[in-house]
CSV table of C-alpha atoms and ligand atoms in Angstrom, one decimal:
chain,number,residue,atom,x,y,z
C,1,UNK,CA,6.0,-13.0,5.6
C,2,UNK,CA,5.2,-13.4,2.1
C,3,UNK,CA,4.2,-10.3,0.0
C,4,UNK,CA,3.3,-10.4,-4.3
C,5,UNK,CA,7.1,-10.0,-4.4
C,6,UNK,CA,8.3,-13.3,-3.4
C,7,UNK,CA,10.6,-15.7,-5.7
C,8,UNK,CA,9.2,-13.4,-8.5
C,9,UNK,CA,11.8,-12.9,-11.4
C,10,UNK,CA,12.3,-9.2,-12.2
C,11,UNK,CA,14.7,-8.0,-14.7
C,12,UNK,CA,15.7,-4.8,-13.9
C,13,UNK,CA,17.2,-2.4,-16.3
C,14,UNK,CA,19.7,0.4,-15.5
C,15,UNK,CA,20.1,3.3,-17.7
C,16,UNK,CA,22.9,5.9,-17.8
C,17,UNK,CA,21.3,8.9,-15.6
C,18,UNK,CA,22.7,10.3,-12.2
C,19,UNK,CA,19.4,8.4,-10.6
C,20,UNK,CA,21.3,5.1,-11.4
C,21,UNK,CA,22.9,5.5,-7.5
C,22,UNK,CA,19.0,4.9,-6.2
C,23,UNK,CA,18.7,1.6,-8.8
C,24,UNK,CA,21.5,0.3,-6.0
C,25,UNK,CA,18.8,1.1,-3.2
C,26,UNK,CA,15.9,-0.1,-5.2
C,27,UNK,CA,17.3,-3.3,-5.9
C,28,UNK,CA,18.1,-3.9,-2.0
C,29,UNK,CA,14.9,-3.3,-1.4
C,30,UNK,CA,13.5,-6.1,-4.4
C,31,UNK,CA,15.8,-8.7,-3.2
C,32,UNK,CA,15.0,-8.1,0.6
C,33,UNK,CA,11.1,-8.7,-0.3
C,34,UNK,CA,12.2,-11.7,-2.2
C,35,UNK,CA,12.4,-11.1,-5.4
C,36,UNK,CA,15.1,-12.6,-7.8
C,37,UNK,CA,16.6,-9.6,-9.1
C,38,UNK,CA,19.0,-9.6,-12.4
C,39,UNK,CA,20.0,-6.4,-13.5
C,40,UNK,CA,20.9,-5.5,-16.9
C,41,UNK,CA,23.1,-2.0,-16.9
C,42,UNK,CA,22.8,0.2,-20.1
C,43,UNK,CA,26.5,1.4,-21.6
C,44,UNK,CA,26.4,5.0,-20.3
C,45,UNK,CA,25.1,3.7,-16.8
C,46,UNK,CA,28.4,1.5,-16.5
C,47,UNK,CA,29.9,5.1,-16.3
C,48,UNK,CA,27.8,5.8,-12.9
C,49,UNK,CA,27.3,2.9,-11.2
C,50,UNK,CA,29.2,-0.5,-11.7
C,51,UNK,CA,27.8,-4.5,-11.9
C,52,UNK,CA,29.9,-5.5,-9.0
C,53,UNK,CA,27.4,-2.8,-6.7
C,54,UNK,CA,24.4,-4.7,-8.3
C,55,UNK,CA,25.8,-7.8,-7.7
C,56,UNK,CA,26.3,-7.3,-4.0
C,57,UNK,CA,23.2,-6.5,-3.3
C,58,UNK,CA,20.9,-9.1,-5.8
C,59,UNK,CA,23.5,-11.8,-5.0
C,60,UNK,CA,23.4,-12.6,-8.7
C,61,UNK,CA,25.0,-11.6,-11.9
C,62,UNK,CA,24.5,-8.1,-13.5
C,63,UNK,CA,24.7,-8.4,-17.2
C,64,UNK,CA,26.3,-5.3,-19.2
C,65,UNK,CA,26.6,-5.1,-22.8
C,66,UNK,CA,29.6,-7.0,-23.3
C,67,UNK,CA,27.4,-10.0,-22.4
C,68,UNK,CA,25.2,-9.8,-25.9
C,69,UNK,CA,28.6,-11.1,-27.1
C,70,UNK,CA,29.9,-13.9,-24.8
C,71,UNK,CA,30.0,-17.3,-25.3
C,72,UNK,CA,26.6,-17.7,-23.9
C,73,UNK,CA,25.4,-14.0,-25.7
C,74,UNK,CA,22.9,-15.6,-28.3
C,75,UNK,CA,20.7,-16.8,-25.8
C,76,UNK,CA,21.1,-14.7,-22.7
C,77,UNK,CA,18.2,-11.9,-23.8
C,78,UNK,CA,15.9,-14.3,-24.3
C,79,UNK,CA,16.3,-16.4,-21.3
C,80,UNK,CA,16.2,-13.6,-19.4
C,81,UNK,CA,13.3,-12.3,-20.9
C,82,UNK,CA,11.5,-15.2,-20.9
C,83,UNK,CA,12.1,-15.9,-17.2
C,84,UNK,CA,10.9,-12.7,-16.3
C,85,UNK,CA,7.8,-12.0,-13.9
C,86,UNK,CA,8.5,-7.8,-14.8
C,87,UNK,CA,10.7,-5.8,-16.8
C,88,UNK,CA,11.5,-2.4,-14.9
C,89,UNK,CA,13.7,0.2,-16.0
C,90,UNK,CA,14.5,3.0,-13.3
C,91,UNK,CA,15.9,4.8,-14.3
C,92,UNK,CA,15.2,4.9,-17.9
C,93,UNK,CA,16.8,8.0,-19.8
C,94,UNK,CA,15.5,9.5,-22.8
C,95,UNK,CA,17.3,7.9,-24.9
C,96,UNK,CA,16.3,4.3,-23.5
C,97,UNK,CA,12.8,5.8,-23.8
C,98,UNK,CA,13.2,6.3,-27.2
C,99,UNK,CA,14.4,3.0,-28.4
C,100,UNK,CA,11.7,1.0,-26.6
C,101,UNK,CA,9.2,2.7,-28.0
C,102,UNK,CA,10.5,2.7,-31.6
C,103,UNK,CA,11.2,-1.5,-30.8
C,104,UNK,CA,15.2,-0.8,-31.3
C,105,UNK,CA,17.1,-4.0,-30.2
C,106,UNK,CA,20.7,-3.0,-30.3
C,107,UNK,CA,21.8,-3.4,-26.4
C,108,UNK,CA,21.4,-6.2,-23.9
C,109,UNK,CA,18.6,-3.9,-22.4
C,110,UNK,CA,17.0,-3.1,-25.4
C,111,UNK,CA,16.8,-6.2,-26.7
C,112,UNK,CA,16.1,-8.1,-23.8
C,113,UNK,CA,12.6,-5.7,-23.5
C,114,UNK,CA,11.7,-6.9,-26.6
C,115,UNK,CA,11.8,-10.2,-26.3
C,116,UNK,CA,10.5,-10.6,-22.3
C,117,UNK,CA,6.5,-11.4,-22.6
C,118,UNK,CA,5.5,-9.3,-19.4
C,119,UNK,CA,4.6,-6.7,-18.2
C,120,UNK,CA,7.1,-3.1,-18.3
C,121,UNK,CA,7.4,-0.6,-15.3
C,122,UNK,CA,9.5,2.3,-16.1
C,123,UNK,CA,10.4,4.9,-14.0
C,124,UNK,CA,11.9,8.2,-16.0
C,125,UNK,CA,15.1,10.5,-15.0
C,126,UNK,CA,16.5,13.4,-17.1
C,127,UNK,CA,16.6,17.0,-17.3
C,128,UNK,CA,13.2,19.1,-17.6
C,129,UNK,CA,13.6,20.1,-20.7
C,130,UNK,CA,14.5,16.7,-22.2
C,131,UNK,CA,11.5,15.0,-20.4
C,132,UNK,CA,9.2,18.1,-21.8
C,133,UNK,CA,10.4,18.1,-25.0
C,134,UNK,CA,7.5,16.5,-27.3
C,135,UNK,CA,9.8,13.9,-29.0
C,136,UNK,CA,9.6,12.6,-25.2
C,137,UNK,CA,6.6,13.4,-24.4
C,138,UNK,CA,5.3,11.5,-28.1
C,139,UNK,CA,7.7,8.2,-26.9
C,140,UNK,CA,6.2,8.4,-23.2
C,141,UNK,CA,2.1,7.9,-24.8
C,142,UNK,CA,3.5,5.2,-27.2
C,143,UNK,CA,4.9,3.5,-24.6
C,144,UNK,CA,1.9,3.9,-22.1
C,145,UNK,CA,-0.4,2.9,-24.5
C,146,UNK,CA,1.2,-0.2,-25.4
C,147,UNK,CA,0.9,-0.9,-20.8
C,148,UNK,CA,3.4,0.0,-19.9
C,149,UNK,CA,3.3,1.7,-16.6
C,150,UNK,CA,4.7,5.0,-15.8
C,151,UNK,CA,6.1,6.3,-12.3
C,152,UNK,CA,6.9,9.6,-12.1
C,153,UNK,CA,9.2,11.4,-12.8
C,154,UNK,CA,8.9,13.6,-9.8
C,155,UNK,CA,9.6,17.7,-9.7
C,156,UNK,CA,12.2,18.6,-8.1
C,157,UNK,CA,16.1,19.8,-8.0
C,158,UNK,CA,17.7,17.8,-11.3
C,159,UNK,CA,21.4,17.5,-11.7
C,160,UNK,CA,21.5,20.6,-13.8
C,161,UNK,CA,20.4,22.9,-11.3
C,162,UNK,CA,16.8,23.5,-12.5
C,163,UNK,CA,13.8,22.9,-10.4
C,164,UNK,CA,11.6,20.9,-12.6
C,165,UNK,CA,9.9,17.5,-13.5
C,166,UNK,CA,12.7,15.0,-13.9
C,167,UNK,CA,13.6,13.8,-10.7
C,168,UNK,CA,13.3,9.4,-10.7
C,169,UNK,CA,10.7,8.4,-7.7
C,170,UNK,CA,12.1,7.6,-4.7
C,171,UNK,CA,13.2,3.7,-4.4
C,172,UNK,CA,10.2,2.9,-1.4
C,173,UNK,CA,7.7,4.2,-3.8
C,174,UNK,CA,8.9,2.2,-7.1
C,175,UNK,CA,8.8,-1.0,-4.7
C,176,UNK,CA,5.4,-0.1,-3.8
C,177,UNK,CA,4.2,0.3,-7.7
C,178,UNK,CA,6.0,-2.9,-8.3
C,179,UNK,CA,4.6,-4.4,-5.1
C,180,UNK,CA,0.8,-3.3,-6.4
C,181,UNK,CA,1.7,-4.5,-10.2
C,182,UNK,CA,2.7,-8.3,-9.1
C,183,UNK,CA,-0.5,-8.6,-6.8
C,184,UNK,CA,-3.0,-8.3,-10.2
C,185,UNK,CA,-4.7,-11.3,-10.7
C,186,UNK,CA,-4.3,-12.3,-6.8
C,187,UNK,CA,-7.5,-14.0,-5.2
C,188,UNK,CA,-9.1,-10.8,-4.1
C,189,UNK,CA,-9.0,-9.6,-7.8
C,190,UNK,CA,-12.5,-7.6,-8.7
C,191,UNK,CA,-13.4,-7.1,-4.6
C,192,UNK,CA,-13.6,-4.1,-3.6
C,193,UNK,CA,-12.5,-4.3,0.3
C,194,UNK,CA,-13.4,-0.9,2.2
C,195,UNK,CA,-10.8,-0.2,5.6
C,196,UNK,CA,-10.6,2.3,8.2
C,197,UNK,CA,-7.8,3.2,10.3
C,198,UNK,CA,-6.2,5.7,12.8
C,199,UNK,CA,-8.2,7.4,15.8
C,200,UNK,CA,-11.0,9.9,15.2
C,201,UNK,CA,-10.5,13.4,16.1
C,202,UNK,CA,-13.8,15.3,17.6
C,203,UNK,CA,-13.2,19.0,18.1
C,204,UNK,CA,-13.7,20.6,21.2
C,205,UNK,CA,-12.7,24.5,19.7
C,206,UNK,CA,-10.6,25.4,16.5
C,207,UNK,CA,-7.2,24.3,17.8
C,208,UNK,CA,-8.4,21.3,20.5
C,209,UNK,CA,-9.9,17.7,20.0
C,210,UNK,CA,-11.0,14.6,22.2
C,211,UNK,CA,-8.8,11.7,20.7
C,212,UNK,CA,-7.0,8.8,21.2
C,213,UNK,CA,-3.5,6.9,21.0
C,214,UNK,CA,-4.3,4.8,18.0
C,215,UNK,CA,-1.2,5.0,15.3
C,216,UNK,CA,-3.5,3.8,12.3
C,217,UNK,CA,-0.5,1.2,12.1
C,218,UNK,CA,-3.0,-1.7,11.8
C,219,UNK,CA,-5.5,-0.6,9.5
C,220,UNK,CA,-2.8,0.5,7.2
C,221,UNK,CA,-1.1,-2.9,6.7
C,222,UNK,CA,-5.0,-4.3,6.5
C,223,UNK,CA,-5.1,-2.1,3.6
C,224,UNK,CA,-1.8,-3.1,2.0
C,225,UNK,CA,-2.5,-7.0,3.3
C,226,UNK,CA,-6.1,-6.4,0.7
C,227,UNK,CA,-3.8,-4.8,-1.9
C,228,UNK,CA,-1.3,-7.8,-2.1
C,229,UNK,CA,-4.7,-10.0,-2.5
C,230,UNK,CA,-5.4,-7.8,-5.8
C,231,UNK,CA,-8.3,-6.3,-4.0
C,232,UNK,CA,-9.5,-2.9,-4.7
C,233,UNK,CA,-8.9,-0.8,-1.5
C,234,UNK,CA,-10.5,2.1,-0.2
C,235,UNK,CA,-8.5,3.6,3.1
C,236,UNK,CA,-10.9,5.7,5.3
C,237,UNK,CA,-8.4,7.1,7.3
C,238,UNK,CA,-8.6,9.7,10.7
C,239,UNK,CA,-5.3,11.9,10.8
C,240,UNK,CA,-2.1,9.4,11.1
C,241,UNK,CA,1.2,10.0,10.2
C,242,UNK,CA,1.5,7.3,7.7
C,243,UNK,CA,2.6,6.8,4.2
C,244,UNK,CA,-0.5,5.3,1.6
C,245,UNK,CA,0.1,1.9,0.5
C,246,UNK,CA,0.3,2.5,-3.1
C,247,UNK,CA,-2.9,1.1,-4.9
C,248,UNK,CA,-5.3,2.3,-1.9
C,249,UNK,CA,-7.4,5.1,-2.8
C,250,UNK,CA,-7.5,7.3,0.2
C,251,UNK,CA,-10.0,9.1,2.0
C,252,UNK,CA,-9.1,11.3,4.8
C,253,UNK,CA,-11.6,12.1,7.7
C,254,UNK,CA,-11.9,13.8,11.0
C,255,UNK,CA,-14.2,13.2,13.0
C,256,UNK,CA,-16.6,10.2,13.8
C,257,UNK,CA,-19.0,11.3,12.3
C,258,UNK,CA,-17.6,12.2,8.8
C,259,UNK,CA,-16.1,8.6,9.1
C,260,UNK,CA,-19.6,7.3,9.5
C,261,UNK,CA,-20.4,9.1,6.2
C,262,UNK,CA,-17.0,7.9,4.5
C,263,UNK,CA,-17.3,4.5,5.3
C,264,UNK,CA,-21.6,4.4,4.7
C,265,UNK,CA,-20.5,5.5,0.5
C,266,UNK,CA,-17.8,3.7,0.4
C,267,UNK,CA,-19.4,0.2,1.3
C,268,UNK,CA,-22.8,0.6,-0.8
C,269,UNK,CA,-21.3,-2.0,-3.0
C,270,UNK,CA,-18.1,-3.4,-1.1
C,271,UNK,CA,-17.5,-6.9,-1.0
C,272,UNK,CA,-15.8,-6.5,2.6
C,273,UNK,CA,-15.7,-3.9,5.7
C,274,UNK,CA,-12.5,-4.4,7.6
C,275,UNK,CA,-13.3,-1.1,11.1
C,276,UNK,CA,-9.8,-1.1,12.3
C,277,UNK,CA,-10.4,2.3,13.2
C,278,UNK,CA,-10.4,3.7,17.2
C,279,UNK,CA,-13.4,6.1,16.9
C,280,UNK,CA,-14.5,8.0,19.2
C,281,UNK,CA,-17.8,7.0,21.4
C,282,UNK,CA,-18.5,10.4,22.8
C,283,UNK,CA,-17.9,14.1,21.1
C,284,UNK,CA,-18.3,17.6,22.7
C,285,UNK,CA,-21.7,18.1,22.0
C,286,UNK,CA,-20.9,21.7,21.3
C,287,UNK,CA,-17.7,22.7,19.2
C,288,UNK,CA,-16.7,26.2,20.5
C,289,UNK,CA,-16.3,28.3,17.4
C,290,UNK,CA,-13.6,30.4,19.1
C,291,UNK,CA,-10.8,28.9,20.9
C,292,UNK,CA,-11.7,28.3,24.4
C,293,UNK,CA,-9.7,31.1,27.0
C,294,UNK,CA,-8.4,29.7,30.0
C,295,UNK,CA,-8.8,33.2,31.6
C,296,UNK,CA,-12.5,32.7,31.3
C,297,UNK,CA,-12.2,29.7,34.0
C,298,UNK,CA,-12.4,26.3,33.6
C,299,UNK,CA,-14.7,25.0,31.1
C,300,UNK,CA,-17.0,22.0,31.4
C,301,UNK,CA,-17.4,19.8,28.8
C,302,UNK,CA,-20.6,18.0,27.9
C,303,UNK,CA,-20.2,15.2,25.8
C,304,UNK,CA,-22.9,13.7,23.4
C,305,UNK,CA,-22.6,10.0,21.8
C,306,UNK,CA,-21.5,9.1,18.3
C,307,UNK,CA,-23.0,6.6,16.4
C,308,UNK,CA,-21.7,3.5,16.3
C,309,UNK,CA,-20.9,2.8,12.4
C,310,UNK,CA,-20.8,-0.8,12.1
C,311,UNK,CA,-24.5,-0.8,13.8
C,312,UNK,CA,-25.1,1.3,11.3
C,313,UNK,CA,-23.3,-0.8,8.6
C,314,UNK,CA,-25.2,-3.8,9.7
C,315,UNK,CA,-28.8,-1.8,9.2
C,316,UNK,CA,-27.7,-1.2,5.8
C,317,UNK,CA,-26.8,-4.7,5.0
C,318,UNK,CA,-30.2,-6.1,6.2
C,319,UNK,CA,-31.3,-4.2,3.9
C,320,UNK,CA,-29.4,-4.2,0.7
C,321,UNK,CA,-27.0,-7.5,1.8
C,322,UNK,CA,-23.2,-5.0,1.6
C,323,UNK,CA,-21.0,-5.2,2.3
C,324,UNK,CA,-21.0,-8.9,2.4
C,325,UNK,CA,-18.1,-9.7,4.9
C,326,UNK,CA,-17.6,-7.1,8.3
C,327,UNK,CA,-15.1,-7.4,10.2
C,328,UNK,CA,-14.4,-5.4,13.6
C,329,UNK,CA,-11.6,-5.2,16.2
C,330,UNK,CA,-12.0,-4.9,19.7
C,331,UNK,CA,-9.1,-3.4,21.7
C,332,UNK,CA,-9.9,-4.7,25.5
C,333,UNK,CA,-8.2,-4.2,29.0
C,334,UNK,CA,-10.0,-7.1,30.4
C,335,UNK,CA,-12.1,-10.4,29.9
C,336,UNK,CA,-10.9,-9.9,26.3
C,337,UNK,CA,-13.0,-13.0,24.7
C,338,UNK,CA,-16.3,-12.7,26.5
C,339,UNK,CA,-15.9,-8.9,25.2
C,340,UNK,CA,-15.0,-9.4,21.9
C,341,UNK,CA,-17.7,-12.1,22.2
C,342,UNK,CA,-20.5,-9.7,22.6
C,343,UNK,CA,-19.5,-7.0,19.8
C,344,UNK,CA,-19.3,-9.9,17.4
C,345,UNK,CA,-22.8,-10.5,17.9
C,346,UNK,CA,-24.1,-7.1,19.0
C,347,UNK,CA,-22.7,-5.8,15.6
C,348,UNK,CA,-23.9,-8.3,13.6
C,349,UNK,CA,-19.9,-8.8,12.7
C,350,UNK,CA,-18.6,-12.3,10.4
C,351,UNK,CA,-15.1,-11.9,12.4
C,352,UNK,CA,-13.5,-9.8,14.9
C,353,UNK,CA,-10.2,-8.6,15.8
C,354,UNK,CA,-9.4,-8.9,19.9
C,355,UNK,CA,-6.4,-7.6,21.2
C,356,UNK,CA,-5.6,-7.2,24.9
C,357,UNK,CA,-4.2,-3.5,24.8
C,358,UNK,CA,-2.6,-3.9,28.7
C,359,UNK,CA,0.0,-6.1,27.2
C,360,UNK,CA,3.2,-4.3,26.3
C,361,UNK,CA,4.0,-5.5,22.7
C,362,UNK,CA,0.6,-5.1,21.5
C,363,UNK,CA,-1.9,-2.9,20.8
C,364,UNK,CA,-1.1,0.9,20.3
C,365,UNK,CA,1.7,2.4,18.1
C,366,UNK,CA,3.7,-0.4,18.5
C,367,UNK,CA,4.6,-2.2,15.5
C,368,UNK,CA,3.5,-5.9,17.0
C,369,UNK,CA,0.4,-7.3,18.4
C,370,UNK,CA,-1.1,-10.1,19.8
C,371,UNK,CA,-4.5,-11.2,18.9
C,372,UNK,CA,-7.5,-14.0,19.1
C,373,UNK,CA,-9.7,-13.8,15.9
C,374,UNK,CA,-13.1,-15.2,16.5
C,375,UNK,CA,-15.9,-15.7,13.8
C,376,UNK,CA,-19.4,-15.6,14.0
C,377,UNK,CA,-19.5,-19.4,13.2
C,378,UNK,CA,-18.2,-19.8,16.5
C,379,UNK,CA,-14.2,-20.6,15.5
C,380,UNK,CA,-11.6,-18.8,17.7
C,381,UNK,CA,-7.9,-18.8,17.0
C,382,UNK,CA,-5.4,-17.2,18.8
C,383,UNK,CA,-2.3,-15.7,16.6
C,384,UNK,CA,0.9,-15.7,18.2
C,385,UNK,CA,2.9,-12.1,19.0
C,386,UNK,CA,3.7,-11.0,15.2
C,387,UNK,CA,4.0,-8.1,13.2
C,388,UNK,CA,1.0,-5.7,12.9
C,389,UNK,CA,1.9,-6.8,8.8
C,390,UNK,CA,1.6,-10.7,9.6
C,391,UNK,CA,-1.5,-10.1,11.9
C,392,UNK,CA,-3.4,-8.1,8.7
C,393,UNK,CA,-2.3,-10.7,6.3
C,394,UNK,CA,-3.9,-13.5,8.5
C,395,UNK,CA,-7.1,-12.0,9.0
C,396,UNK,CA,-7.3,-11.1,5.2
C,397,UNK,CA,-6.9,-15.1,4.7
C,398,UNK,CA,-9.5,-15.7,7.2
C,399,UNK,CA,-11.8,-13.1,5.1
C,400,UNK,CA,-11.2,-15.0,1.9
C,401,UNK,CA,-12.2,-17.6,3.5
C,402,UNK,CA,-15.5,-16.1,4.6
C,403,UNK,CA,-15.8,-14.6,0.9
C,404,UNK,CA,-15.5,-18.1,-0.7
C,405,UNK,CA,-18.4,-19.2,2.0
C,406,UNK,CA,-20.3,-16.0,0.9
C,407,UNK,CA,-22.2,-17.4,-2.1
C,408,UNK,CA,-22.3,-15.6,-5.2
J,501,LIG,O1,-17.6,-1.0,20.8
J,501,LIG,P1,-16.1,-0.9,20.5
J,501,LIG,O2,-15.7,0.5,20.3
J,501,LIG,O3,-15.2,-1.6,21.5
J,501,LIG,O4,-16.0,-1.7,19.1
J,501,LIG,C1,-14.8,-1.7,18.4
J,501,LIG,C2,-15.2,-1.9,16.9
J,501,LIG,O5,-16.3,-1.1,16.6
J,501,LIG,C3,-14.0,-1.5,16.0
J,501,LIG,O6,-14.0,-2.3,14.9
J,501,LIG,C4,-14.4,0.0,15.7
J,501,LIG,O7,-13.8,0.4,14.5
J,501,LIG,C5,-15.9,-0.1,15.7
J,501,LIG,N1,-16.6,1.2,16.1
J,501,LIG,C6,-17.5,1.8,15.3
J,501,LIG,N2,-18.1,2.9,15.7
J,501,LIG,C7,-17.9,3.5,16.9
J,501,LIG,C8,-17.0,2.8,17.8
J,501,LIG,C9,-16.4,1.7,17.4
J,501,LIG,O8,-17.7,1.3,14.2
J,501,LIG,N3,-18.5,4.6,17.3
């Protein structure tokens, strides 16, 4: 599957910090997405780490000082820099720090980041007391207001002992920040696409809840399926155990009903409604305020409805036309198109997500599913079993679609 990642050129820099073993990692991880990784190692980080471990995992050269000088050394900066998609240095020490933001030009790094015409991604490493010290600090604005973007550093334990801000980001989380960087000026750029995800939670006392088996594992990669569009993503999330794509803002909810309020402000002005969540049809209609005792005998439970929020999302957009594409899911055990069928137009839905949840390798928790979309203009296309990731990045090309059909 293809993410903002693919066949883009990334230069990556390496400085000379203890961090430089987690450039190895991070660089797997680029290549694996796609990218066309060539890494450029700093002196001091030749001390740490060596070319040859870049090398293996890029499957292309890693350039090293030496290199300003070879045969081929009056050119090699600038082709590189030229060719490149993103700069990133992670880690970048102080002393790196320092030189890019005074415009110093006296490595291959150094001189390759002046002379690359993209955009720079650095992700600092070094002591506490280095990355505090205002000579840093002063380098770090300079740097950031030129664009560059910052991640991290993170607190933490540092080489020296001290618990402190220092520590370079994990590798997962640069990828992501890369990830978000490389998907600007994607199709979805300037939409704001509004998602929910995981299964609601509806209290019966202080420690108990009515809820289901849904993992949020759909919604999420709908989420990060918008973000690689460029799209700006809100993620109204029920409790999962999941990390946040990076670029979503997140909005964490309970209940059915707080996700009916979530969702209601969040979509005033969205361009699109993606309800991958499972909520809840019925609560207790009384939450227990104490925690329910079994000596006191079984309890009964009386259950009251919860609103439906896409009916209520399609009263709202009757009325004020947002958001302007909706698009539901409906998990079914049986008759799965004549179902799916009815919600589409009882819900006054563009497209909807069916997936038959009796089958084994779809549906719940699972990381694959299996699923027929079918639009309101009476199209239905049945997917093939793929990854939860494919399946969200096929139904956010079916919602461009719908968007470009949406007249301005
Ligand atoms: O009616 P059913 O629950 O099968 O419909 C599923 C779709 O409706 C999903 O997109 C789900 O997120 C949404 N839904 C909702 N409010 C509810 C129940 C489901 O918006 N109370």
């Amino acid at each position: 599957m293809t993410t903002p990642l693919k066949d883009k050129h990334i230069i990556l820099g390496v400085t000379g910090s203890i961090a430089c073993y987690k450039a190895a990692d991070l660089a797997s991880k680029l290549t694996q997405a796609g990218a066309l990784v060539d890494v450029i190692l700093s002196e001091s980080a030749t001390r740490f780490i060596a070319p040859i471990t870049f090398q293996s995992v890029t499957g292309r050269r890693a350039y090293v000082d030496a290199d300003l000088w070879s045969g081929e050394g009056h050119v090699v900066h600038i082709g590189l820099g030229q060719a490149a998609d993103l700069f990133v240095v992670a880690p970048i020490t102080a002393n790196t720090m320092a030189k890019l933001a005074h415009g110093e030009a006296d490595t291959l790094l150094t001189v390759s980041a002046l002379a690359a015409d993209c955009p720079l991604l650095i992700a600092p490493a070094m002591d506490g007391g280095m990355f505090q010290h205002p000579a840093t600090q002063a380098n770090l604005e300079t740097l950031k207001q030129r664009g560059a973007v910052v991640v991290g550093p993170a607190a933490g334990h540092l080489a020296s002992g001290l618990k402190a801000l220092g520590r370079m980001v994990e590798p997962f989380e640069i990828l992501g920040h890369i990830r978000h960087l490389l998907a600007q000026d994607g199709p979805l750029t300037g939409r704001k696409v509004v998602v929910s995800a995981g299964g609601t939670q509806e209290a019966l006392d202080p420690v108990r809840f009515i809820g289901n088996h849904s993992s949020g594992k759909q919604g999420f990669a709908i989420a990060q399926a918008a973000l690689d569009l460029g799209a700006e993503v809100i993620l109204v999330t029920a409790p999962v155990s999941l990390e946040t794509p990076i670029g979503a803002a997140r909005v964490d909810v309970t209940s059915a009903r707080e996700m009916l309020d979530a969702v209601r402000a969040a979509t005033d002005d969205a361009d699109v409604l993606v309800m991958a969540a499972a909520v809840a049809d019925f609560r207790p209609a009384q939450t227990a305020e104490q925690k329910i005792k079994k000596e006191k005998g079984v309890p009964s439970v009386e259950l009251a409805r919860n609103p439906d929020i896409l009916l209520e999302v399609a009263k709202h957009k009757q009325k004020n036309g947002f958001p302007k594409v909706t698009v539901g899911f409906a998990a079914e055990s049986e008759n799965l198109r004549a179902n799916a069928q009815a919600k589409l137009a009882k819900k006054n839905l563009d497209l909807i997500v069916a997936n038959d949840i009796s089958a084994q390798d779809a549906g719940f928790a699972v990381d694959t599913n299996r699923v027929v979309l079918l639009s309101a203009a009476g199209n239905q296309e049945e997917l093939p079993l793929m990854s939860k990731a494919e399946v969200a990045a096929a139904v956010m090309l079916r919602v461009l679609q719908l968007l470009g059909d949406h007249h301005e």
